[in-house]
PDB file of C-alpha atoms in Angstrom:
ATOM      1  CA  MET A  10     118.660  87.862  86.791  1.00 93.00           C
ATOM      2  CA  PHE A  11     115.476  89.656  85.732  1.00 95.00           C
ATOM      3  CA  ILE A  12     112.575  87.917  84.020  1.00 97.00           C
ATOM      4  CA  LEU A  13     109.515  89.818  82.791  1.00 96.00           C
ATOM      5  CA  GLU A  14     106.489  88.192  81.222  1.00 95.00           C
ATOM      6  CA  LYS A  15     103.099  89.507  80.225  1.00 94.00           C
ATOM      7  CA  ARG A  16     100.194  87.723  81.869  1.00 93.00           C
ATOM      8  CA  ASP A  17      96.446  88.210  81.721  1.00 89.00           C
ATOM      9  CA  GLY A  18      95.953  91.748  82.986  1.00 90.00           C
ATOM     10  CA  TYR A  19      99.439  92.460  84.339  1.00 95.00           C
ATOM     11  CA  TYR A  20     103.177  91.896  84.016  1.00 95.00           C
ATOM     12  CA  PHE A  21     104.998  89.421  86.232  1.00 97.00           C
ATOM     13  CA  ALA A  22     108.644  90.087  87.100  1.00 97.00           C
ATOM     14  CA  LYS A  23     111.028  87.817  88.971  1.00 97.00           C
ATOM     15  CA  VAL A  24     114.291  89.152  90.313  1.00 97.00           C
ATOM     16  CA  SER A  25     116.955  86.749  91.547  1.00 97.00           C
ATOM     17  CA  GLY A  26     120.571  86.893  92.598  1.00 97.00           C
ATOM     18  CA  LYS A  27     122.506  90.149  92.736  1.00 97.00           C
ATOM     19  CA  LEU A  28     121.855  92.849  90.165  1.00 97.00           C
ATOM     20  CA  SER A  29     124.620  94.957  88.650  1.00 98.00           C
ATOM     21  CA  HIS A  30     124.619  98.294  86.837  1.00 98.00           C
ATOM     22  CA  LYS A  31     125.046  96.325  83.605  1.00 97.00           C
ATOM     23  CA  ASP A  32     121.931  94.250  84.428  1.00 97.00           C
ATOM     24  CA  TYR A  33     119.900  97.443  84.761  1.00 97.00           C
ATOM     25  CA  ILE A  34     121.241  99.133  81.626  1.00 97.00           C
ATOM     26  CA  GLU A  35     121.146  96.104  79.314  1.00 97.00           C
ATOM     27  CA  ASP A  36     118.191  94.137  80.667  1.00 96.00           C
ATOM     28  CA  LEU A  37     115.905  95.453  83.405  1.00 96.00           C
ATOM     29  CA  ILE A  38     115.394  99.073  82.335  1.00 96.00           C
ATOM     30  CA  PRO A  39     114.776  98.274  78.627  1.00 97.00           C
ATOM     31  CA  LYS A  40     112.245  95.564  79.555  1.00 96.00           C
ATOM     32  CA  ILE A  41     110.381  97.781  82.031  1.00 95.00           C
ATOM     33  CA  GLU A  42     110.307 100.723  79.625  1.00 94.00           C
ATOM     34  CA  SER A  43     109.116  98.510  76.776  1.00 93.00           C
ATOM     35  CA  ALA A  44     106.329  97.138  78.965  1.00 92.00           C
ATOM     36  CA  LEU A  45     105.277 100.642  80.016  1.00 92.00           C
ATOM     37  CA  ALA A  46     105.345 101.833  76.387  1.00 90.00           C
ATOM     38  CA  ASP A  47     102.879  99.048  75.557  1.00 80.00           C
ATOM     39  CA  GLN A  48     100.326 101.026  77.622  1.00 71.00           C
ATOM     40  CA  THR A  49      97.825  98.156  77.717  1.00 74.00           C
ATOM     41  CA  GLU A  50      98.975  97.005  81.134  1.00 75.00           C
ATOM     42  CA  ASN A  51     100.667  99.060  83.791  1.00 91.00           C
ATOM     43  CA  LYS A  52     100.127  96.685  86.682  1.00 95.00           C
ATOM     44  CA  PHE A  53     103.086  94.644  87.905  1.00 96.00           C
ATOM     45  CA  ILE A  54     103.723  91.787  90.291  1.00 97.00           C
ATOM     46  CA  MET A  55     107.376  91.586  91.317  1.00 97.00           C
ATOM     47  CA  ASP A  56     108.686  88.474  93.032  1.00 97.00           C
ATOM     48  CA  ILE A  57     111.809  89.395  94.983  1.00 97.00           C
ATOM     49  CA  THR A  58     112.044  86.279  97.161  1.00 96.00           C
ATOM     50  CA  GLU A  59     115.323  85.241  95.482  1.00 96.00           C
ATOM     51  CA  PHE A  60     116.747  88.764  95.169  1.00 95.00           C
ATOM     52  CA  GLU A  61     120.072  89.051  97.004  1.00 95.00           C
ATOM     53  CA  GLY A  62     120.640  92.765  96.575  1.00 92.00           C
ATOM     54  CA  TRP A  63     122.937  94.769  94.347  1.00 94.00           C
ATOM     55  CA  SER A  64     126.490  93.917  93.414  1.00 97.00           C
ATOM     56  CA  GLU A  65     127.433  97.602  93.447  1.00 97.00           C
ATOM     57  CA  ILE A  66     126.006 100.847  94.796  1.00 97.00           C
ATOM     58  CA  ARG A  67     125.533 102.123  91.255  1.00 97.00           C
ATOM     59  CA  ALA A  68     122.973  99.360  90.637  1.00 96.00           C
ATOM     60  CA  ALA A  69     120.981 100.394  93.724  1.00 93.00           C
ATOM     61  CA  TYR A  70     121.008 103.945  92.367  1.00 95.00           C
ATOM     62  CA  ASP A  71     119.776 102.657  88.976  1.00 96.00           C
ATOM     63  CA  ASP A  72     116.878 100.987  90.786  1.00 92.00           C
ATOM     64  CA  PHE A  73     115.952 104.163  92.650  1.00 89.00           C
ATOM     65  CA  LYS A  74     116.371 106.370  89.572  1.00 93.00           C
ATOM     66  CA  THR A  75     114.195 104.098  87.404  1.00 93.00           C
ATOM     67  CA  GLY A  76     111.461 104.033  90.035  1.00 89.00           C
ATOM     68  CA  ILE A  77     111.437 107.819  90.325  1.00 89.00           C
ATOM     69  CA  LYS A  78     111.553 108.333  86.544  1.00 93.00           C
ATOM     70  CA  HIS A  79     108.463 106.169  86.118  1.00 93.00           C
ATOM     71  CA  ARG A  80     106.704 107.132  89.360  1.00 90.00           C
ATOM     72  CA  LYS A  81     103.555 108.206  87.471  1.00 92.00           C
ATOM     73  CA  ASP A  82     103.532 105.363  84.939  1.00 93.00           C
ATOM     74  CA  PHE A  83     102.412 102.440  87.105  1.00 93.00           C
ATOM     75  CA  GLU A  84      98.854 101.845  88.256  1.00 94.00           C
ATOM     76  CA  LYS A  85      99.534  99.060  90.763  1.00 96.00           C
ATOM     77  CA  ILE A  86     102.608  97.201  91.980  1.00 96.00           C
ATOM     78  CA  ALA A  87     102.394  94.059  94.105  1.00 97.00           C
ATOM     79  CA  VAL A  88     105.685  92.888  95.564  1.00 96.00           C
ATOM     80  CA  ILE A  89     106.163  89.338  96.835  1.00 97.00           C
ATOM     81  CA  GLY A  90     108.944  88.837  99.356  1.00 96.00           C
ATOM     82  CA  ASP A  91     109.819  87.019 102.537  1.00 95.00           C
ATOM     83  CA  LYS A  92     111.669  89.533 104.708  1.00 92.00           C
ATOM     84  CA  ARG A  93     110.356  92.288 106.997  1.00 91.00           C
ATOM     85  CA  TRP A  94     113.001  94.742 105.771  1.00 89.00           C
ATOM     86  CA  GLU A  95     111.745  94.202 102.194  1.00 91.00           C
ATOM     87  CA  GLU A  96     108.237  95.079 103.331  1.00 93.00           C
ATOM     88  CA  PHE A  97     109.546  98.270 104.971  1.00 92.00           C
ATOM     89  CA  ILE A  98     111.507  99.309 101.851  1.00 88.00           C
ATOM     90  CA  ILE A  99     108.547  98.639  99.544  1.00 90.00           C
ATOM     91  CA  LYS A 100     106.116 100.569 101.740  1.00 90.00           C
ATOM     92  CA  THR A 101     108.564 103.473 101.910  1.00 90.00           C
ATOM     93  CA  PHE A 102     109.062 103.395  98.114  1.00 86.00           C
ATOM     94  CA  GLY A 103     105.281 103.507  97.723  1.00 87.00           C
ATOM     95  CA  LEU A 104     105.207 106.945  99.326  1.00 88.00           C
ATOM     96  CA  PHE A 105     107.139 108.414  96.386  1.00 86.00           C
ATOM     97  CA  ILE A 106     105.132 107.087  93.450  1.00 89.00           C
ATOM     98  CA  LYS A 107     101.588 107.468  92.160  1.00 91.00           C
ATOM     99  CA  ALA A 108     100.870 103.728  91.963  1.00 92.00           C
ATOM    100  CA  LYS A 109      99.130 101.711  94.616  1.00 94.00           C
ATOM    101  CA  VAL A 110     101.870  99.546  96.123  1.00 94.00           C
ATOM    102  CA  LYS A 111     101.319  96.537  98.348  1.00 96.00           C
ATOM    103  CA  PHE A 112     103.681  93.963  99.847  1.00 96.00           C
ATOM    104  CA  PHE A 113     102.742  90.283 100.114  1.00 97.00           C
ATOM    105  CA  TYR A 114     104.641  87.595 101.949  1.00 96.00           C
ATOM    106  CA  THR A 115     105.536  84.519  99.898  1.00 92.00           C
ATOM    107  CA  GLU A 116     102.779  82.389 101.381  1.00 90.00           C
ATOM    108  CA  ASN A 117     100.221  84.906 100.046  1.00 87.00           C
ATOM    109  CA  ASN A 118     101.066  84.717  96.316  1.00 86.00           C
ATOM    110  CA  ASP A 119      97.428  84.157  95.390  1.00 90.00           C
ATOM    111  CA  GLU A 120      96.391  87.281  97.278  1.00 96.00           C
ATOM    112  CA  ALA A 121      98.898  89.317  95.268  1.00 96.00           C
ATOM    113  CA  GLU A 122      97.400  88.128  91.989  1.00 94.00           C
ATOM    114  CA  ASN A 123      93.841  88.744  93.207  1.00 95.00           C
ATOM    115  CA  TRP A 124      94.753  92.257  94.345  1.00 97.00           C
ATOM    116  CA  ILE A 125      96.593  93.206  91.160  1.00 96.00           C
ATOM    117  CA  THR A 126      93.731  92.132  88.868  1.00 92.00           C
ATOM    118  CA  LYS A 127      90.956  93.998  90.732  1.00 87.00           C
TER     119      LYS A 127
END
């Protein structure tokens, strides 16, 4: 499941469960692209603590492809997670996009919000 809501100064996204190709095509990509088209906010906090991965390799490719397509469109991305491998993946992803990307462990949610709004 993918939830996206506009907050004061940024968008907040929560990803939970396993994501499929259909989830990306019908839900996640349209919401992200609509938010980016708004052009008033291009800062995002993504909570992936309940994300269980992808149900198919095609969905993982959709994730990668969307990130690369919009690599110049984000200003800042804060990712909240609870696993060291998530931190590694996020830091690696950050090397390929223009945005400032930072990983925060779950217990540091407030720090993520403070960082994204500066």
